[in-house]
């Protein structure tokens, strides 16, 4: 397990590999859950492969938060995630991130080795701020408008860039007030979480202004439906689009890129880093 100091060394963009342990995840659901049994060994092999391919963070999510996703009980989420986090923490040289909004799972996951809390609800659930402060690990605060079941119905903003930026800064202040260290905070505009394609494009173009907040920015665009609509591609055919958006996000200042296709993204970001240094 990598030390959490990875936040201090964000000179080049870091890759967060997606490990979905949910039966209905939008692009690779069900690969590790069959007939309810968690194929733990397969999940571990996948995580090791992603680290070997260049991921420095593995994001383990037990609640599918794609649009229209079914709700999952806290018990089910914990049963899916904790065994994987515990097994990974002792086996791989990467930061284990837990993608959850559930305070009890945040605490339990950190206790068994999680080194990053990735909350798509920006620690808004009761008790989440206190758990994050006590955990003393990096935390990603993401913007979502509404909830997964309704967020893509009719997303509306007067000024999406200003409103998302203001929300993230307000959540960062709330986290700091609760005791989260400023240097442990990562911000994320939440591509696809209550945004039209126009909103997503504006947020991608304006990433440099989000980076001026001084917080590192995480971008998750991989295989998302804006790629599907703009290119007319099904989820399994969105590699080129995902790589293009990863490159744009990194060029616009994103320091952590959340992706399904680690090896390919690593090549893209390695070239970017090399060329930017020349
Ligand atoms: N920090 C952070 N964590 C994340 N966890 C996820 S799971 C993806 C859920 C999803 C799937 C598909 C669409 S859509 N309608 O754009 O195709 C939206 C949301 N994503 C992110 C992200 O970005 N950041």
PDB file of N, CA and C in Angstrom, residues 187-251:
ATOM      1  N   UNK A 187     -10.546  18.354  -5.103  1.00  0.00           N
ATOM      2  CA  UNK A 187     -11.845  18.787  -5.625  1.00  0.00           C
ATOM      3  C   UNK A 187     -12.128  18.111  -6.965  1.00  0.00           C
ATOM      4  N   UNK A 188     -13.428  17.919  -7.258  1.00  0.00           N
ATOM      5  CA  UNK A 188     -13.830  17.214  -8.481  1.00  0.00           C
ATOM      6  C   UNK A 188     -15.157  17.784  -8.969  1.00  0.00           C
ATOM      7  N   UNK A 189     -15.234  18.281 -10.211  1.00  0.00           N
ATOM      8  CA  UNK A 189     -16.478  18.882 -10.718  1.00  0.00           C
ATOM      9  C   UNK A 189     -17.613  17.889 -10.955  1.00  0.00           C
ATOM     10  N   UNK A 190     -17.281  16.591 -10.953  1.00  0.00           N
ATOM     11  CA  UNK A 190     -18.341  15.579 -11.084  1.00  0.00           C
ATOM     12  C   UNK A 190     -18.934  15.508 -12.491  1.00  0.00           C
ATOM     13  N   UNK A 191     -18.088  15.164 -13.474  1.00  0.00           N
ATOM     14  CA  UNK A 191     -18.589  15.059 -14.853  1.00  0.00           C
ATOM     15  C   UNK A 191     -19.690  14.007 -14.930  1.00  0.00           C
ATOM     16  N   UNK A 192     -20.815  14.401 -15.512  1.00  0.00           N
ATOM     17  CA  UNK A 192     -21.908  13.443 -15.689  1.00  0.00           C
ATOM     18  C   UNK A 192     -22.823  13.312 -14.491  1.00  0.00           C
ATOM     19  N   UNK A 193     -22.541  14.024 -13.432  1.00  0.00           N
ATOM     20  CA  UNK A 193     -23.395  13.946 -12.225  1.00  0.00           C
ATOM     21  C   UNK A 193     -24.318  15.168 -12.157  1.00  0.00           C
ATOM     22  N   UNK A 194     -25.398  15.089 -12.969  1.00  0.00           N
ATOM     23  CA  UNK A 194     -26.317  16.236 -13.019  1.00  0.00           C
ATOM     24  C   UNK A 194     -25.786  17.313 -13.940  1.00  0.00           C
ATOM     25  N   UNK A 195     -25.315  16.916 -15.076  1.00  0.00           N
ATOM     26  CA  UNK A 195     -24.771  17.855 -16.076  1.00  0.00           C
ATOM     27  C   UNK A 195     -25.195  17.414 -17.481  1.00  0.00           C
ATOM     28  N   UNK A 196     -25.551  18.387 -18.328  1.00  0.00           N
ATOM     29  CA  UNK A 196     -25.732  18.099 -19.750  1.00  0.00           C
ATOM     30  C   UNK A 196     -24.344  18.056 -20.406  1.00  0.00           C
ATOM     31  N   UNK A 197     -24.312  17.656 -21.657  1.00  0.00           N
ATOM     32  CA  UNK A 197     -23.023  17.640 -22.363  1.00  0.00           C
ATOM     33  C   UNK A 197     -22.407  19.030 -22.392  1.00  0.00           C
ATOM     34  N   UNK A 198     -23.276  20.048 -22.559  1.00  0.00           N
ATOM     35  CA  UNK A 198     -22.768  21.422 -22.580  1.00  0.00           C
ATOM     36  C   UNK A 198     -22.136  21.783 -21.234  1.00  0.00           C
ATOM     37  N   UNK A 199     -22.803  21.399 -20.177  1.00  0.00           N
ATOM     38  CA  UNK A 199     -22.248  21.659 -18.836  1.00  0.00           C
ATOM     39  C   UNK A 199     -20.895  20.945 -18.674  1.00  0.00           C
ATOM     40  N   UNK A 200     -20.834  19.675 -19.105  1.00  0.00           N
ATOM     41  CA  UNK A 200     -19.582  18.917 -18.977  1.00  0.00           C
ATOM     42  C   UNK A 200     -18.462  19.584 -19.781  1.00  0.00           C
ATOM     43  N   UNK A 201     -18.765  20.025 -20.988  1.00  0.00           N
ATOM     44  CA  UNK A 201     -17.741  20.659 -21.829  1.00  0.00           C
ATOM     45  C   UNK A 201     -17.259  21.959 -21.190  1.00  0.00           C
ATOM     46  N   UNK A 202     -18.207  22.755 -20.678  1.00  0.00           N
ATOM     47  CA  UNK A 202     -17.808  24.024 -20.029  1.00  0.00           C
ATOM     48  C   UNK A 202     -16.921  23.744 -18.810  1.00  0.00           C
ATOM     49  N   UNK A 203     -17.277  22.721 -18.045  1.00  0.00           N
ATOM     50  CA  UNK A 203     -16.478  22.389 -16.853  1.00  0.00           C
ATOM     51  C   UNK A 203     -15.094  21.884 -17.254  1.00  0.00           C
ATOM     52  N   UNK A 204     -15.026  21.133 -18.336  1.00  0.00           N
ATOM     53  CA  UNK A 204     -13.725  20.628 -18.796  1.00  0.00           C
ATOM     54  C   UNK A 204     -12.858  21.791 -19.277  1.00  0.00           C
ATOM     55  N   UNK A 205     -13.476  22.696 -20.025  1.00  0.00           N
ATOM     56  CA  UNK A 205     -12.729  23.858 -20.530  1.00  0.00           C
ATOM     57  C   UNK A 205     -12.271  24.767 -19.388  1.00  0.00           C
ATOM     58  N   UNK A 206     -13.040  24.779 -18.295  1.00  0.00           N
ATOM     59  CA  UNK A 206     -12.737  25.743 -17.209  1.00  0.00           C
ATOM     60  C   UNK A 206     -11.958  25.093 -16.075  1.00  0.00           C
ATOM     61  N   UNK A 207     -11.471  23.876 -16.275  1.00  0.00           N
ATOM     62  CA  UNK A 207     -10.674  23.220 -15.211  1.00  0.00           C
ATOM     63  C   UNK A 207      -9.529  24.123 -14.724  1.00  0.00           C
ATOM     64  N   UNK A 208      -8.848  24.861 -15.630  1.00  0.00           N
ATOM     65  CA  UNK A 208      -7.768  25.733 -15.124  1.00  0.00           C
ATOM     66  C   UNK A 208      -8.246  26.676 -14.015  1.00  0.00           C
ATOM     67  N   UNK A 209      -9.453  27.177 -14.115  1.00  0.00           N
ATOM     68  CA  UNK A 209      -9.926  28.113 -13.075  1.00  0.00           C
ATOM     69  C   UNK A 209     -10.231  27.350 -11.787  1.00  0.00           C
ATOM     70  N   UNK A 210     -10.653  26.086 -11.869  1.00  0.00           N
ATOM     71  CA  UNK A 210     -10.866  25.306 -10.645  1.00  0.00           C
ATOM     72  C   UNK A 210      -9.511  25.002  -9.997  1.00  0.00           C
ATOM     73  N   UNK A 211      -8.489  24.860 -10.832  1.00  0.00           N
ATOM     74  CA  UNK A 211      -7.147  24.557 -10.304  1.00  0.00           C
ATOM     75  C   UNK A 211      -6.552  25.761  -9.585  1.00  0.00           C
ATOM     76  N   UNK A 212      -7.053  26.981  -9.898  1.00  0.00           N
ATOM     77  CA  UNK A 212      -6.501  28.162  -9.218  1.00  0.00           C
ATOM     78  C   UNK A 212      -6.952  28.229  -7.759  1.00  0.00           C
ATOM     79  N   UNK A 213      -7.833  27.343  -7.351  1.00  0.00           N
ATOM     80  CA  UNK A 213      -8.243  27.321  -5.927  1.00  0.00           C
ATOM     81  C   UNK A 213      -7.088  26.858  -5.041  1.00  0.00           C
ATOM     82  N   UNK A 214      -6.097  26.204  -5.682  1.00  0.00           N
ATOM     83  CA  UNK A 214      -4.967  25.693  -4.894  1.00  0.00           C
ATOM     84  C   UNK A 214      -5.150  24.238  -4.502  1.00  0.00           C
ATOM     85  N   UNK A 215      -6.345  23.687  -4.687  1.00  0.00           N
ATOM     86  CA  UNK A 215      -6.579  22.268  -4.389  1.00  0.00           C
ATOM     87  C   UNK A 215      -6.305  21.442  -5.643  1.00  0.00           C
ATOM     88  N   UNK A 216      -5.748  20.244  -5.500  1.00  0.00           N
ATOM     89  CA  UNK A 216      -5.632  19.373  -6.675  1.00  0.00           C
ATOM     90  C   UNK A 216      -7.016  18.969  -7.159  1.00  0.00           C
ATOM     91  N   UNK A 217      -7.131  18.796  -8.469  1.00  0.00           N
ATOM     92  CA  UNK A 217      -8.423  18.473  -9.090  1.00  0.00           C
ATOM     93  C   UNK A 217      -8.387  17.054  -9.647  1.00  0.00           C
ATOM     94  N   UNK A 218      -9.457  16.322  -9.404  1.00  0.00           N
ATOM     95  CA  UNK A 218      -9.649  14.972  -9.936  1.00  0.00           C
ATOM     96  C   UNK A 218     -10.688  15.052 -11.053  1.00  0.00           C
ATOM     97  N   UNK A 219     -10.463  14.348 -12.151  1.00  0.00           N
ATOM     98  CA  UNK A 219     -11.428  14.328 -13.258  1.00  0.00           C
ATOM     99  C   UNK A 219     -11.783  12.880 -13.596  1.00  0.00           C
ATOM    100  N   UNK A 220     -13.091  12.628 -13.669  1.00  0.00           N
ATOM    101  CA  UNK A 220     -13.592  11.289 -14.028  1.00  0.00           C
ATOM    102  C   UNK A 220     -14.473  11.382 -15.263  1.00  0.00           C
ATOM    103  N   UNK A 221     -13.914  11.084 -16.422  1.00  0.00           N
ATOM    104  CA  UNK A 221     -14.645  11.201 -17.687  1.00  0.00           C
ATOM    105  C   UNK A 221     -14.775   9.857 -18.397  1.00  0.00           C
ATOM    106  N   UNK A 222     -14.033   8.875 -17.921  1.00  0.00           N
ATOM    107  CA  UNK A 222     -13.875   7.602 -18.609  1.00  0.00           C
ATOM    108  C   UNK A 222     -15.191   6.914 -18.949  1.00  0.00           C
ATOM    109  N   UNK A 223     -15.373   6.661 -20.240  1.00  0.00           N
ATOM    110  CA  UNK A 223     -16.499   5.911 -20.789  1.00  0.00           C
ATOM    111  C   UNK A 223     -17.858   6.556 -20.502  1.00  0.00           C
ATOM    112  N   UNK A 224     -17.892   7.816 -20.076  1.00  0.00           N
ATOM    113  CA  UNK A 224     -19.171   8.412 -19.715  1.00  0.00           C
ATOM    114  C   UNK A 224     -20.017   8.767 -20.937  1.00  0.00           C
ATOM    115  N   UNK A 225     -21.322   8.983 -20.694  1.00  0.00           N
ATOM    116  CA  UNK A 225     -22.265   9.043 -21.824  1.00  0.00           C
ATOM    117  C   UNK A 225     -22.044  10.260 -22.706  1.00  0.00           C
ATOM    118  N   UNK A 226     -21.362  11.307 -22.192  1.00  0.00           N
ATOM    119  CA  UNK A 226     -21.125  12.455 -23.100  1.00  0.00           C
ATOM    120  C   UNK A 226     -20.269  12.009 -24.286  1.00  0.00           C
ATOM    121  N   UNK A 227     -19.364  11.054 -24.035  1.00  0.00           N
ATOM    122  CA  UNK A 227     -18.543  10.501 -25.118  1.00  0.00           C
ATOM    123  C   UNK A 227     -19.460   9.737 -26.088  1.00  0.00           C
ATOM    124  N   UNK A 228     -20.383   8.995 -25.486  1.00  0.00           N
ATOM    125  CA  UNK A 228     -21.309   8.209 -26.302  1.00  0.00           C
ATOM    126  C   UNK A 228     -22.143   9.095 -27.203  1.00  0.00           C
ATOM    127  N   UNK A 229     -22.635  10.211 -26.629  1.00  0.00           N
ATOM    128  CA  UNK A 229     -23.497  11.089 -27.437  1.00  0.00           C
ATOM    129  C   UNK A 229     -22.687  11.864 -28.469  1.00  0.00           C
ATOM    130  N   UNK A 230     -21.504  12.339 -28.079  1.00  0.00           N
ATOM    131  CA  UNK A 230     -20.718  13.170 -29.005  1.00  0.00           C
ATOM    132  C   UNK A 230     -20.106  12.327 -30.128  1.00  0.00           C
ATOM    133  N   UNK A 231     -19.853  11.039 -29.842  1.00  0.00           N
ATOM    134  CA  UNK A 231     -19.199  10.190 -30.865  1.00  0.00           C
ATOM    135  C   UNK A 231     -20.106   9.084 -31.395  1.00  0.00           C
ATOM    136  N   UNK A 232     -21.249   8.908 -30.741  1.00  0.00           N
ATOM    137  CA  UNK A 232     -22.132   7.797 -31.145  1.00  0.00           C
ATOM    138  C   UNK A 232     -21.502   6.439 -30.831  1.00  0.00           C
ATOM    139  N   UNK A 233     -21.013   6.305 -29.612  1.00  0.00           N
ATOM    140  CA  UNK A 233     -20.324   5.057 -29.234  1.00  0.00           C
ATOM    141  C   UNK A 233     -20.951   4.412 -28.003  1.00  0.00           C
ATOM    142  N   UNK A 234     -21.045   3.089 -28.010  1.00  0.00           N
ATOM    143  CA  UNK A 234     -21.496   2.338 -26.832  1.00  0.00           C
ATOM    144  C   UNK A 234     -20.389   2.338 -25.766  1.00  0.00           C
ATOM    145  N   UNK A 235     -20.727   2.069 -24.492  1.00  0.00           N
ATOM    146  CA  UNK A 235     -19.710   2.116 -23.423  1.00  0.00           C
ATOM    147  C   UNK A 235     -18.427   1.346 -23.718  1.00  0.00           C
ATOM    148  N   UNK A 236     -18.545   0.185 -24.331  1.00  0.00           N
ATOM    149  CA  UNK A 236     -17.337  -0.622 -24.562  1.00  0.00           C
ATOM    150  C   UNK A 236     -16.518  -0.095 -25.744  1.00  0.00           C
ATOM    151  N   UNK A 237     -17.054   0.919 -26.452  1.00  0.00           N
ATOM    152  CA  UNK A 237     -16.326   1.476 -27.612  1.00  0.00           C
ATOM    153  C   UNK A 237     -15.894   2.915 -27.378  1.00  0.00           C
ATOM    154  N   UNK A 238     -15.678   3.286 -26.126  1.00  0.00           N
ATOM    155  CA  UNK A 238     -15.371   4.680 -25.802  1.00  0.00           C
ATOM    156  C   UNK A 238     -13.909   4.869 -25.373  1.00  0.00           C
ATOM    157  N   UNK A 239     -13.022   3.981 -25.798  1.00  0.00           N
ATOM    158  CA  UNK A 239     -11.626   4.116 -25.360  1.00  0.00           C
ATOM    159  C   UNK A 239     -10.995   5.379 -25.950  1.00  0.00           C
ATOM    160  N   UNK A 240     -11.104   5.572 -27.242  1.00  0.00           N
ATOM    161  CA  UNK A 240     -10.465   6.745 -27.876  1.00  0.00           C
ATOM    162  C   UNK A 240     -11.024   8.041 -27.276  1.00  0.00           C
ATOM    163  N   UNK A 241     -12.340   8.069 -27.124  1.00  0.00           N
ATOM    164  CA  UNK A 241     -12.949   9.280 -26.534  1.00  0.00           C
ATOM    165  C   UNK A 241     -12.484   9.503 -25.108  1.00  0.00           C
ATOM    166  N   UNK A 242     -12.382   8.408 -24.344  1.00  0.00           N
ATOM    167  CA  UNK A 242     -11.923   8.524 -22.951  1.00  0.00           C
ATOM    168  C   UNK A 242     -10.479   9.021 -22.888  1.00  0.00           C
ATOM    169  N   UNK A 243      -9.645   8.535 -23.801  1.00  0.00           N
ATOM    170  CA  UNK A 243      -8.238   8.960 -23.820  1.00  0.00           C
ATOM    171  C   UNK A 243      -8.126  10.435 -24.219  1.00  0.00           C
ATOM    172  N   UNK A 244      -8.940  10.840 -25.188  1.00  0.00           N
ATOM    173  CA  UNK A 244      -8.918  12.251 -25.613  1.00  0.00           C
ATOM    174  C   UNK A 244      -9.290  13.159 -24.445  1.00  0.00           C
ATOM    175  N   UNK A 245     -10.337  12.795 -23.712  1.00  0.00           N
ATOM    176  CA  UNK A 245     -10.782  13.650 -22.599  1.00  0.00           C
ATOM    177  C   UNK A 245      -9.808  13.589 -21.418  1.00  0.00           C
ATOM    178  N   UNK A 246      -9.158  12.439 -21.224  1.00  0.00           N
ATOM    179  CA  UNK A 246      -8.138  12.351 -20.168  1.00  0.00           C
ATOM    180  C   UNK A 246      -6.993  13.314 -20.475  1.00  0.00           C
ATOM    181  N   UNK A 247      -6.603  13.345 -21.748  1.00  0.00           N
ATOM    182  CA  UNK A 247      -5.506  14.234 -22.146  1.00  0.00           C
ATOM    183  C   UNK A 247      -5.905  15.700 -21.954  1.00  0.00           C
ATOM    184  N   UNK A 248      -7.101  16.042 -22.388  1.00  0.00           N
ATOM    185  CA  UNK A 248      -7.568  17.434 -22.240  1.00  0.00           C
ATOM    186  C   UNK A 248      -7.650  17.822 -20.758  1.00  0.00           C
ATOM    187  N   UNK A 249      -8.175  16.908 -19.947  1.00  0.00           N
ATOM    188  CA  UNK A 249      -8.282  17.200 -18.502  1.00  0.00           C
ATOM    189  C   UNK A 249      -6.899  17.417 -17.901  1.00  0.00           C
ATOM    190  N   UNK A 250      -5.944  16.583 -18.288  1.00  0.00           N
ATOM    191  CA  UNK A 250      -4.587  16.718 -17.744  1.00  0.00           C
ATOM    192  C   UNK A 250      -3.939  18.010 -18.239  1.00  0.00           C
ATOM    193  N   UNK A 251      -4.129  18.324 -19.516  1.00  0.00           N
ATOM    194  CA  UNK A 251      -3.578  19.570 -20.052  1.00  0.00           C
ATOM    195  C   UNK A 251      -4.204  20.776 -19.355  1.00  0.00           C
TER     196      UNK A 251
END
